[in-house]
């Protein structure tokens, strides 16, 4: 069997073994010639999969290592008899940890949330629901807006106006222009105008959920909110002026932990093995090496524990610095290439969830808090 795969998808060879040939290609360069004789195609969001790519090829299975599927013409795949799979939820915990690190890194937002502040969450899909569950375990109040769901299934439900009054606003909506609740430019000039300088707005969904031109105008006015943007309109050609104005900006990598990428690869490989064409393919075990324990240093408050562990696991300001260095001051074409290169060559990042955390005896009262963050705490013997 021969699979053509985006070069940024890890662990395929170790999961599938020698029984499968994996031909790796940069995602934006995958073309008809690459897939003509392939049995399966594994992509990420940068590859458009439709008749123009696959018509006349031997591909019988397509998998995308993403939750979103807007780059896949599923109707054409069904008509062509090509099985399709994606990876919903694979990057949810990675995005949750990105959000927690952003909150921990910006001013005293974390302390204010722990003192009774509220997080407004837009979108209660895989990421939004995982974030709400994590915040609940941490004792942080939430409000949730997702009009597309059965409202009896949405906890702490609120209107969009309610969300825009929260201390921290997190956007995790799927991008759609469908009525009656399009998320395209969900936050535009009128909504952005209601925000103020004591708030933190985080977008780790899709760039166009916020009207970036309106946001750039808003940051030129008084009492602008603090901004953390991982996603941008017109990627990879992002607005240099907007990047220069945000507190933290990153290159669409919130869900890019190695753990999430390997989980997405495993989900697609599992779907492949369940297909009637390749049911004899067997998957290997976990290809991720266990990390050494994190050491929790001295901490005198829950906020210090959360901040220390989140930023030790994922120092978000590093990715902000890399994006600024790669794009600001560059001509637009070079800046766009550099944006893509940051994603292509993203350094290995592991999640806090599931990792052992060493506590001194004096820190044992924080055991439950470490567990709430997803860590596995243990007490160091004196």
mmCIF file of C-alpha atoms in Angstrom:
data_model
loop_
_atom_site.group_PDB
_atom_site.id
_atom_site.type_symbol
_atom_site.label_atom_id
_atom_site.label_comp_id
_atom_site.label_asym_id
_atom_site.label_seq_id
_atom_site.Cartn_x
_atom_site.Cartn_y
_atom_site.Cartn_z
ATOM 1 C CA UNK A 1 0.000 0.000 0.000
ATOM 2 C CA UNK A 2 1.196 3.519 -0.806
ATOM 3 C CA UNK A 3 0.079 6.604 1.119
ATOM 4 C CA UNK A 4 0.800 10.191 0.102
ATOM 5 C CA UNK A 5 0.972 12.260 3.287
ATOM 6 C CA UNK A 6 1.589 15.833 4.344
ATOM 7 C CA UNK A 7 5.206 16.006 5.488
ATOM 8 C CA UNK A 8 4.147 17.482 8.849
ATOM 9 C CA UNK A 9 2.140 14.466 10.009
ATOM 10 C CA UNK A 10 4.244 12.532 12.548
ATOM 11 C CA UNK A 11 4.452 8.853 13.439
ATOM 12 C CA UNK A 12 2.748 7.375 10.354
ATOM 13 C CA UNK A 13 5.656 5.042 9.612
ATOM 14 C CA UNK A 14 5.918 3.854 13.220
ATOM 15 C CA UNK A 15 2.152 3.363 13.487
ATOM 16 C CA UNK A 16 1.698 1.508 10.190
ATOM 17 C CA UNK A 17 5.012 -0.328 9.956
ATOM 18 C CA UNK A 18 6.826 -1.663 6.902
ATOM 19 C CA UNK A 19 3.613 -2.941 5.324
ATOM 20 C CA UNK A 20 2.858 0.608 4.125
ATOM 21 C CA UNK A 21 4.951 2.961 1.974
ATOM 22 C CA UNK A 22 4.556 6.580 3.100
ATOM 23 C CA UNK A 23 5.455 9.209 0.498
ATOM 24 C CA UNK A 24 5.785 12.567 2.248
ATOM 25 C CA UNK A 25 5.107 15.828 0.363
ATOM 26 C CA UNK A 26 4.742 19.468 1.516
ATOM 27 C CA UNK A 27 1.018 19.996 2.012
ATOM 28 C CA UNK A 28 0.711 23.010 -0.294
ATOM 29 C CA UNK A 29 2.543 21.134 -3.078
ATOM 30 C CA UNK A 30 0.494 17.915 -3.220
ATOM 31 C CA UNK A 31 -0.798 17.638 -6.791
ATOM 32 C CA UNK A 32 -2.345 15.189 -9.246
ATOM 33 C CA UNK A 33 1.013 13.660 -10.127
ATOM 34 C CA UNK A 34 1.722 12.775 -6.492
ATOM 35 C CA UNK A 35 -1.627 11.039 -5.938
ATOM 36 C CA UNK A 36 -2.101 9.379 -9.347
ATOM 37 C CA UNK A 37 -0.990 5.929 -8.141
ATOM 38 C CA UNK A 38 -1.551 6.338 -4.390
ATOM 39 C CA UNK A 39 -3.964 4.147 -2.407
ATOM 40 C CA UNK A 40 -4.625 6.743 0.282
ATOM 41 C CA UNK A 41 -4.075 10.446 0.945
ATOM 42 C CA UNK A 42 -3.415 12.003 4.361
ATOM 43 C CA UNK A 43 -3.528 15.818 4.506
ATOM 44 C CA UNK A 44 -3.781 18.806 6.806
ATOM 45 C CA UNK A 45 -5.757 22.009 6.321
ATOM 46 C CA UNK A 46 -3.448 23.517 3.674
ATOM 47 C CA UNK A 47 -4.352 20.937 0.995
ATOM 48 C CA UNK A 48 -7.584 21.318 -0.958
ATOM 49 C CA UNK A 49 -9.006 17.853 -1.709
ATOM 50 C CA UNK A 50 -11.558 17.701 -4.527
ATOM 51 C CA UNK A 51 -12.111 16.382 -8.044
ATOM 52 C CA UNK A 52 -9.375 18.645 -9.351
ATOM 53 C CA UNK A 53 -6.848 16.741 -7.234
ATOM 54 C CA UNK A 54 -8.183 13.183 -7.173
ATOM 55 C CA UNK A 55 -10.310 12.549 -10.278
ATOM 56 C CA UNK A 56 -8.708 9.690 -12.187
ATOM 57 C CA UNK A 57 -6.368 8.711 -9.328
ATOM 58 C CA UNK A 58 -6.266 5.352 -7.536
ATOM 59 C CA UNK A 59 -6.925 6.945 -4.115
ATOM 60 C CA UNK A 60 -9.667 5.089 -2.188
ATOM 61 C CA UNK A 61 -9.208 6.705 1.237
ATOM 62 C CA UNK A 62 -8.712 10.331 2.308
ATOM 63 C CA UNK A 63 -7.925 11.410 5.849
ATOM 64 C CA UNK A 64 -7.336 14.895 7.225
ATOM 65 C CA UNK A 65 -5.513 15.360 10.525
ATOM 66 C CA UNK A 66 -7.834 18.220 11.444
ATOM 67 C CA UNK A 67 -11.207 18.709 13.071
ATOM 68 C CA UNK A 68 -12.326 21.182 10.387
ATOM 69 C CA UNK A 69 -13.212 19.833 6.956
ATOM 70 C CA UNK A 70 -13.807 22.981 4.899
ATOM 71 C CA UNK A 71 -10.835 22.059 2.663
ATOM 72 C CA UNK A 72 -12.404 18.709 1.739
ATOM 73 C CA UNK A 73 -15.116 18.253 -0.911
ATOM 74 C CA UNK A 74 -16.894 15.461 0.949
ATOM 75 C CA UNK A 75 -19.801 15.363 -1.483
ATOM 76 C CA UNK A 76 -17.468 14.599 -4.364
ATOM 77 C CA UNK A 77 -15.625 11.968 -2.309
ATOM 78 C CA UNK A 78 -18.898 10.190 -1.535
ATOM 79 C CA UNK A 79 -19.895 10.236 -5.193
ATOM 80 C CA UNK A 80 -16.513 8.805 -6.151
ATOM 81 C CA UNK A 81 -16.751 6.037 -3.558
ATOM 82 C CA UNK A 82 -13.740 7.321 -1.613
ATOM 83 C CA UNK A 83 -13.867 6.803 2.131
ATOM 84 C CA UNK A 84 -13.165 9.859 4.277
ATOM 85 C CA UNK A 85 -12.021 10.335 7.885
ATOM 86 C CA UNK A 86 -10.963 13.306 9.974
ATOM 87 C CA UNK A 87 -9.667 13.821 13.513
ATOM 88 C CA UNK A 88 -12.233 15.733 15.582
ATOM 89 C CA UNK A 89 -11.011 16.401 19.091
ATOM 90 C CA UNK A 90 -7.428 15.304 18.490
ATOM 91 C CA UNK A 91 -6.067 18.784 19.163
ATOM 92 C CA UNK A 92 -8.613 19.800 21.818
ATOM 93 C CA UNK A 93 -6.337 19.413 24.831
ATOM 94 C CA UNK A 94 -3.470 21.138 23.032
ATOM 95 C CA UNK A 95 -5.699 24.176 22.409
ATOM 96 C CA UNK A 96 -6.956 24.122 26.007
ATOM 97 C CA UNK A 97 -3.382 24.229 27.290
ATOM 98 C CA UNK A 98 -2.595 27.049 24.836
ATOM 99 C CA UNK A 99 -5.493 29.074 26.265
ATOM 100 C CA UNK A 100 -4.440 28.432 29.870
ATOM 101 C CA UNK A 101 -0.859 29.457 29.092
ATOM 102 C CA UNK A 102 -2.123 32.632 27.404
ATOM 103 C CA UNK A 103 -4.234 33.532 30.432
ATOM 104 C CA UNK A 104 -1.311 32.765 32.755
ATOM 105 C CA UNK A 105 1.086 34.905 30.701
ATOM 106 C CA UNK A 106 -0.976 38.082 30.398
ATOM 107 C CA UNK A 107 -1.047 40.416 33.409
ATOM 108 C CA UNK A 108 -3.178 39.270 36.377
ATOM 109 C CA UNK A 109 -6.057 37.749 34.416
ATOM 110 C CA UNK A 110 -5.469 34.384 36.067
ATOM 111 C CA UNK A 111 -5.702 35.818 39.568
ATOM 112 C CA UNK A 112 -8.885 37.673 38.687
ATOM 113 C CA UNK A 113 -10.502 34.552 37.267
ATOM 114 C CA UNK A 114 -9.660 32.568 40.399
ATOM 115 C CA UNK A 115 -11.131 35.400 42.491
ATOM 116 C CA UNK A 116 -14.544 35.135 40.827
ATOM 117 C CA UNK A 117 -14.039 36.312 37.256
ATOM 118 C CA UNK A 118 -15.707 34.600 34.317
ATOM 119 C CA UNK A 119 -14.582 33.088 31.034
ATOM 120 C CA UNK A 120 -16.918 33.426 28.069
ATOM 121 C CA UNK A 121 -16.587 30.536 25.610
ATOM 122 C CA UNK A 122 -17.939 30.802 22.050
ATOM 123 C CA UNK A 123 -18.410 27.342 20.542
ATOM 124 C CA UNK A 124 -19.089 24.172 22.521
ATOM 125 C CA UNK A 125 -17.544 21.622 20.211
ATOM 126 C CA UNK A 126 -14.563 19.425 21.031
ATOM 127 C CA UNK A 127 -12.301 22.309 22.067
ATOM 128 C CA UNK A 128 -14.916 24.488 23.757
ATOM 129 C CA UNK A 129 -16.334 21.631 25.816
ATOM 130 C CA UNK A 130 -12.837 20.487 26.827
ATOM 131 C CA UNK A 131 -11.961 24.031 27.913
ATOM 132 C CA UNK A 132 -15.143 24.375 29.964
ATOM 133 C CA UNK A 133 -14.478 21.034 31.675
ATOM 134 C CA UNK A 134 -10.916 22.084 32.540
ATOM 135 C CA UNK A 135 -12.014 25.472 33.866
ATOM 136 C CA UNK A 136 -14.685 23.816 36.017
ATOM 137 C CA UNK A 137 -12.065 21.570 37.591
ATOM 138 C CA UNK A 138 -9.985 24.658 38.330
ATOM 139 C CA UNK A 139 -12.946 26.392 39.971
ATOM 140 C CA UNK A 140 -13.255 29.087 37.286
ATOM 141 C CA UNK A 141 -16.743 30.243 36.272
ATOM 142 C CA UNK A 142 -17.818 29.993 32.615
ATOM 143 C CA UNK A 143 -20.505 31.195 30.262
ATOM 144 C CA UNK A 144 -21.085 29.403 26.943
ATOM 145 C CA UNK A 145 -22.585 30.513 23.625
ATOM 146 C CA UNK A 146 -23.305 28.025 20.843
ATOM 147 C CA UNK A 147 -26.665 28.592 19.132
ATOM 148 C CA UNK A 148 -26.166 25.683 16.723
ATOM 149 C CA UNK A 149 -26.521 23.075 19.483
ATOM 150 C CA UNK A 150 -29.548 21.804 21.379
ATOM 151 C CA UNK A 151 -29.552 24.367 24.178
ATOM 152 C CA UNK A 152 -30.375 21.726 26.778
ATOM 153 C CA UNK A 153 -26.928 20.265 26.032
ATOM 154 C CA UNK A 154 -25.065 23.549 26.546
ATOM 155 C CA UNK A 155 -24.007 24.224 30.154
ATOM 156 C CA UNK A 156 -23.841 27.764 31.519
ATOM 157 C CA UNK A 157 -25.502 28.966 28.334
ATOM 158 C CA UNK A 158 -25.514 32.664 27.598
ATOM 159 C CA UNK A 159 -26.154 35.130 24.810
ATOM 160 C CA UNK A 160 -23.315 36.568 22.758
ATOM 161 C CA UNK A 161 -23.857 39.888 24.539
ATOM 162 C CA UNK A 162 -23.340 38.071 27.870
ATOM 163 C CA UNK A 163 -20.123 36.519 26.562
ATOM 164 C CA UNK A 164 -18.778 39.915 25.537
ATOM 165 C CA UNK A 165 -19.080 41.104 29.131
ATOM 166 C CA UNK A 166 -16.879 38.324 30.545
ATOM 167 C CA UNK A 167 -13.374 38.942 31.856
ATOM 168 C CA UNK A 168 -11.780 36.530 29.370
ATOM 169 C CA UNK A 169 -13.399 35.720 26.008
ATOM 170 C CA UNK A 170 -12.314 32.564 24.168
ATOM 171 C CA UNK A 171 -13.385 31.883 20.579
ATOM 172 C CA UNK A 172 -13.643 28.226 19.529
ATOM 173 C CA UNK A 173 -16.377 28.357 16.896
ATOM 174 C CA UNK A 174 -16.275 26.501 13.609
ATOM 175 C CA UNK A 175 -16.118 28.891 10.667
ATOM 176 C CA UNK A 176 -19.381 29.057 8.748
ATOM 177 C CA UNK A 177 -21.318 31.597 6.717
ATOM 178 C CA UNK A 178 -24.542 29.615 7.001
ATOM 179 C CA UNK A 179 -27.668 31.223 8.407
ATOM 180 C CA UNK A 180 -29.113 31.778 10.911
ATOM 181 C CA UNK A 181 -25.930 31.989 13.018
ATOM 182 C CA UNK A 182 -22.894 32.586 10.811
ATOM 183 C CA UNK A 183 -19.593 32.671 12.687
ATOM 184 C CA UNK A 184 -17.863 34.529 9.849
ATOM 185 C CA UNK A 185 -17.081 37.970 11.284
ATOM 186 C CA UNK A 186 -19.025 37.054 14.404
ATOM 187 C CA UNK A 187 -17.089 39.800 16.126
ATOM 188 C CA UNK A 188 -17.196 42.899 13.952
ATOM 189 C CA UNK A 189 -17.075 46.612 14.616
ATOM 190 C CA UNK A 190 -20.189 46.827 16.803
ATOM 191 C CA UNK A 191 -19.297 43.884 19.043
ATOM 192 C CA UNK A 192 -15.644 44.859 19.326
ATOM 193 C CA UNK A 193 -16.646 48.346 20.401
ATOM 194 C CA UNK A 194 -18.228 46.947 23.598
ATOM 195 C CA UNK A 195 -14.932 45.481 24.827
ATOM 196 C CA UNK A 196 -12.605 47.312 27.218
ATOM 197 C CA UNK A 197 -9.062 47.277 28.568
ATOM 198 C CA UNK A 198 -9.772 44.988 31.547
ATOM 199 C CA UNK A 199 -10.742 42.139 29.230
ATOM 200 C CA UNK A 200 -8.690 39.505 27.426
ATOM 201 C CA UNK A 201 -9.837 38.242 24.009
ATOM 202 C CA UNK A 202 -8.339 34.973 22.724
ATOM 203 C CA UNK A 203 -8.996 33.614 19.234
ATOM 204 C CA UNK A 204 -7.802 30.056 18.641
ATOM 205 C CA UNK A 205 -10.545 29.019 16.215
ATOM 206 C CA UNK A 206 -10.415 30.555 12.713
ATOM 207 C CA UNK A 207 -9.111 33.988 11.796
ATOM 208 C CA UNK A 208 -12.291 35.164 10.070
ATOM 209 C CA UNK A 209 -14.414 34.668 13.199
ATOM 210 C CA UNK A 210 -13.139 38.185 13.957
ATOM 211 C CA UNK A 211 -13.263 40.902 11.321
ATOM 212 C CA UNK A 212 -9.527 41.646 11.363
ATOM 213 C CA UNK A 213 -9.914 45.036 9.677
ATOM 214 C CA UNK A 214 -12.425 46.092 12.332
ATOM 215 C CA UNK A 215 -10.151 44.710 15.043
ATOM 216 C CA UNK A 216 -7.200 46.711 13.710
ATOM 217 C CA UNK A 217 -9.363 49.823 13.821
ATOM 218 C CA UNK A 218 -10.467 48.976 17.372
ATOM 219 C CA UNK A 219 -6.913 48.693 18.710
ATOM 220 C CA UNK A 220 -6.220 52.238 17.540
ATOM 221 C CA UNK A 221 -8.906 53.525 19.911
ATOM 222 C CA UNK A 222 -8.870 54.004 23.708
ATOM 223 C CA UNK A 223 -9.572 51.201 26.186
ATOM 224 C CA UNK A 224 -8.760 48.367 23.812
ATOM 225 C CA UNK A 225 -8.884 44.812 25.232
ATOM 226 C CA UNK A 226 -5.781 42.660 25.587
ATOM 227 C CA UNK A 227 -5.526 40.380 22.537
ATOM 228 C CA UNK A 228 -4.103 36.911 21.992
ATOM 229 C CA UNK A 229 -4.438 35.737 18.392
ATOM 230 C CA UNK A 230 -3.358 32.354 17.095
ATOM 231 C CA UNK A 231 -5.412 32.628 13.906
ATOM 232 C CA UNK A 232 -5.637 35.412 11.340
ATOM 233 C CA UNK A 233 -7.630 36.360 8.302
ATOM 234 C CA UNK A 234 -5.875 35.719 4.989
ATOM 235 C CA UNK A 235 -3.262 33.331 6.397
ATOM 236 C CA UNK A 236 -0.404 33.046 5.662
ATOM 237 C CA UNK A 237 -0.507 36.714 4.568
ATOM 238 C CA UNK A 238 -1.352 38.125 7.992
ATOM 239 C CA UNK A 239 -1.633 41.791 8.964
ATOM 240 C CA UNK A 240 1.706 43.054 10.277
ATOM 241 C CA UNK A 241 -0.047 46.043 11.838
ATOM 242 C CA UNK A 242 -2.421 43.784 13.748
ATOM 243 C CA UNK A 243 0.391 41.511 14.929
ATOM 244 C CA UNK A 244 2.264 44.566 16.186
ATOM 245 C CA UNK A 245 -0.816 45.556 18.214
ATOM 246 C CA UNK A 246 -1.650 42.292 19.994
ATOM 247 C CA UNK A 247 -0.279 41.174 23.349
ATOM 248 C CA UNK A 248 0.555 37.691 22.048
ATOM 249 C CA UNK A 249 0.465 36.470 18.464
ATOM 250 C CA UNK A 250 1.235 32.970 17.204
ATOM 251 C CA UNK A 251 1.277 31.203 13.837
ATOM 252 C CA UNK A 252 -1.893 29.063 14.015
ATOM 253 C CA UNK A 253 -0.169 26.521 16.243
ATOM 254 C CA UNK A 254 -2.482 26.302 19.282
ATOM 255 C CA UNK A 255 -3.320 22.710 18.410
ATOM 256 C CA UNK A 256 0.210 21.810 17.318
ATOM 257 C CA UNK A 257 1.456 19.821 20.286
ATOM 258 C CA UNK A 258 3.244 16.628 19.299
ATOM 259 C CA UNK A 259 0.739 14.703 21.414
ATOM 260 C CA UNK A 260 -2.189 16.070 19.391
ATOM 261 C CA UNK A 261 -0.470 15.441 16.053
ATOM 262 C CA UNK A 262 0.293 11.847 16.952
ATOM 263 C CA UNK A 263 -3.267 11.346 18.200
ATOM 264 C CA UNK A 264 -4.609 12.679 14.880
ATOM 265 C CA UNK A 265 -2.275 10.362 12.965
ATOM 266 C CA UNK A 266 -3.447 7.430 15.066
ATOM 267 C CA UNK A 267 -7.116 8.290 14.492
ATOM 268 C CA UNK A 268 -6.618 8.356 10.727
ATOM 269 C CA UNK A 269 -4.562 5.186 10.712
ATOM 270 C CA UNK A 270 -7.236 3.465 12.794
ATOM 271 C CA UNK A 271 -9.910 4.581 10.330
ATOM 272 C CA UNK A 272 -7.755 3.254 7.504
ATOM 273 C CA UNK A 273 -7.411 -0.165 9.146
ATOM 274 C CA UNK A 274 -11.193 -0.313 9.633
ATOM 275 C CA UNK A 275 -11.781 0.224 5.931
ATOM 276 C CA UNK A 276 -12.749 -2.889 4.018
ATOM 277 C CA UNK A 277 -9.863 -2.273 1.606
ATOM 278 C CA UNK A 278 -7.104 -2.469 4.229
ATOM 279 C CA UNK A 279 -8.550 -4.361 7.188
ATOM 280 C CA UNK A 280 -5.394 -6.478 7.458
ATOM 281 C CA UNK A 281 -3.199 -3.498 8.434
ATOM 282 C CA UNK A 282 -2.312 -3.568 12.145
ATOM 283 C CA UNK A 283 -1.249 -0.535 14.174
ATOM 284 C CA UNK A 284 1.840 -0.355 16.359
ATOM 285 C CA UNK A 285 1.877 0.888 19.953
ATOM 286 C CA UNK A 286 2.354 4.402 21.332
ATOM 287 C CA UNK A 287 5.274 6.086 19.507
ATOM 288 C CA UNK A 288 5.644 8.903 22.079
ATOM 289 C CA UNK A 289 8.426 8.680 24.626
ATOM 290 C CA UNK A 290 7.580 9.375 28.274
ATOM 291 C CA UNK A 291 8.855 12.752 29.447
ATOM 292 C CA UNK A 292 10.807 13.338 32.657
ATOM 293 C CA UNK A 293 8.675 14.759 35.476
ATOM 294 C CA UNK A 294 8.106 18.474 35.798
ATOM 295 C CA UNK A 295 9.346 19.847 39.111
ATOM 296 C CA UNK A 296 6.917 22.214 40.829
ATOM 297 C CA UNK A 297 9.003 24.886 42.503
ATOM 298 C CA UNK A 298 7.945 26.951 45.496
ATOM 299 C CA UNK A 299 4.410 28.321 45.154
ATOM 300 C CA UNK A 300 2.261 30.142 47.656
ATOM 301 C CA UNK A 301 -1.048 30.350 45.780
ATOM 302 C CA UNK A 302 -3.149 28.397 43.271
ATOM 303 C CA UNK A 303 -2.393 31.053 40.644
ATOM 304 C CA UNK A 304 1.344 30.512 41.093
ATOM 305 C CA UNK A 305 0.919 26.748 40.670
ATOM 306 C CA UNK A 306 -1.142 27.110 37.506
ATOM 307 C CA UNK A 307 1.127 29.752 35.996
ATOM 308 C CA UNK A 308 4.310 27.857 36.794
ATOM 309 C CA UNK A 309 3.146 24.537 35.341
ATOM 310 C CA UNK A 310 1.379 25.962 32.281
ATOM 311 C CA UNK A 311 4.316 28.116 31.242
ATOM 312 C CA UNK A 312 6.898 25.443 32.068
ATOM 313 C CA UNK A 313 5.024 23.052 29.795
ATOM 314 C CA UNK A 314 4.300 25.620 27.089
ATOM 315 C CA UNK A 315 6.143 28.978 27.153
ATOM 316 C CA UNK A 316 3.749 30.782 24.828
ATOM 317 C CA UNK A 317 5.845 33.945 24.669
ATOM 318 C CA UNK A 318 8.484 31.983 22.732
ATOM 319 C CA UNK A 319 6.054 31.437 19.859
ATOM 320 C CA UNK A 320 5.031 35.097 19.959
ATOM 321 C CA UNK A 321 8.668 36.138 19.655
ATOM 322 C CA UNK A 322 9.301 33.732 16.771
ATOM 323 C CA UNK A 323 6.322 35.023 14.787
ATOM 324 C CA UNK A 324 7.336 38.654 15.236
ATOM 325 C CA UNK A 325 10.932 37.947 14.264
ATOM 326 C CA UNK A 326 9.831 35.988 11.200
ATOM 327 C CA UNK A 327 7.260 38.415 9.799
ATOM 328 C CA UNK A 328 7.544 41.991 11.083
ATOM 329 C CA UNK A 329 9.740 44.148 8.866
ATOM 330 C CA UNK A 330 9.577 41.671 5.969
ATOM 331 C CA UNK A 331 8.029 42.288 2.563
ATOM 332 C CA UNK A 332 4.563 40.670 2.464
ATOM 333 C CA UNK A 333 5.527 37.695 0.288
ATOM 334 C CA UNK A 334 8.496 36.829 2.500
ATOM 335 C CA UNK A 335 6.432 37.301 5.669
ATOM 336 C CA UNK A 336 3.802 34.867 4.334
ATOM 337 C CA UNK A 337 6.486 32.308 3.479
ATOM 338 C CA UNK A 338 7.980 32.697 6.942
ATOM 339 C CA UNK A 339 4.556 32.196 8.551
ATOM 340 C CA UNK A 340 4.182 28.898 6.703
ATOM 341 C CA UNK A 341 7.755 27.923 7.583
ATOM 342 C CA UNK A 342 7.060 28.429 11.307
ATOM 343 C CA UNK A 343 4.203 25.946 11.074
ATOM 344 C CA UNK A 344 6.168 23.510 8.923
ATOM 345 C CA UNK A 345 9.187 23.497 11.249
ATOM 346 C CA UNK A 346 7.325 23.918 14.526
ATOM 347 C CA UNK A 347 9.517 22.635 17.393
ATOM 348 C CA UNK A 348 8.413 19.643 19.404
ATOM 349 C CA UNK A 349 5.935 20.671 22.078
ATOM 350 C CA UNK A 350 4.540 18.193 24.586
ATOM 351 C CA UNK A 351 1.391 18.550 26.654
ATOM 352 C CA UNK A 352 1.112 18.863 30.406
ATOM 353 C CA UNK A 353 -1.819 16.447 30.432
ATOM 354 C CA UNK A 354 -0.660 12.992 31.478
ATOM 355 C CA UNK A 355 2.804 14.195 32.518
ATOM 356 C CA UNK A 356 4.208 13.420 35.965
ATOM 357 C CA UNK A 357 4.657 16.423 38.271
ATOM 358 C CA UNK A 358 6.969 16.203 41.268
ATOM 359 C CA UNK A 359 5.848 18.004 44.449
ATOM 360 C CA UNK A 360 7.804 18.653 47.606
ATOM 361 C CA UNK A 361 5.963 17.764 50.828
ATOM 362 C CA UNK A 362 5.241 21.433 51.496
ATOM 363 C CA UNK A 363 3.379 21.586 48.168
ATOM 364 C CA UNK A 364 1.209 18.512 48.745
ATOM 365 C CA UNK A 365 -1.892 20.710 49.358
ATOM 366 C CA UNK A 366 -1.781 21.479 45.624
ATOM 367 C CA UNK A 367 -2.065 17.848 44.533
ATOM 368 C CA UNK A 368 -5.695 18.188 43.434
ATOM 369 C CA UNK A 369 -4.934 21.391 41.544
ATOM 370 C CA UNK A 370 -2.146 19.675 39.590
ATOM 371 C CA UNK A 371 -4.557 16.854 38.759
ATOM 372 C CA UNK A 372 -7.141 19.416 37.608
ATOM 373 C CA UNK A 373 -4.556 20.703 35.116
ATOM 374 C CA UNK A 374 -4.170 17.177 33.761
ATOM 375 C CA UNK A 375 -0.852 16.389 35.426
ATOM 376 C CA UNK A 376 -0.018 13.274 37.423
ATOM 377 C CA UNK A 377 1.314 14.558 40.780
ATOM 378 C CA UNK A 378 3.543 12.608 43.114
ATOM 379 C CA UNK A 379 5.283 13.663 46.321
ATOM 380 C CA UNK A 380 9.055 13.722 46.499
ATOM 381 C CA UNK A 381 10.498 11.921 49.481
ATOM 382 C CA UNK A 382 12.806 14.109 51.634
#
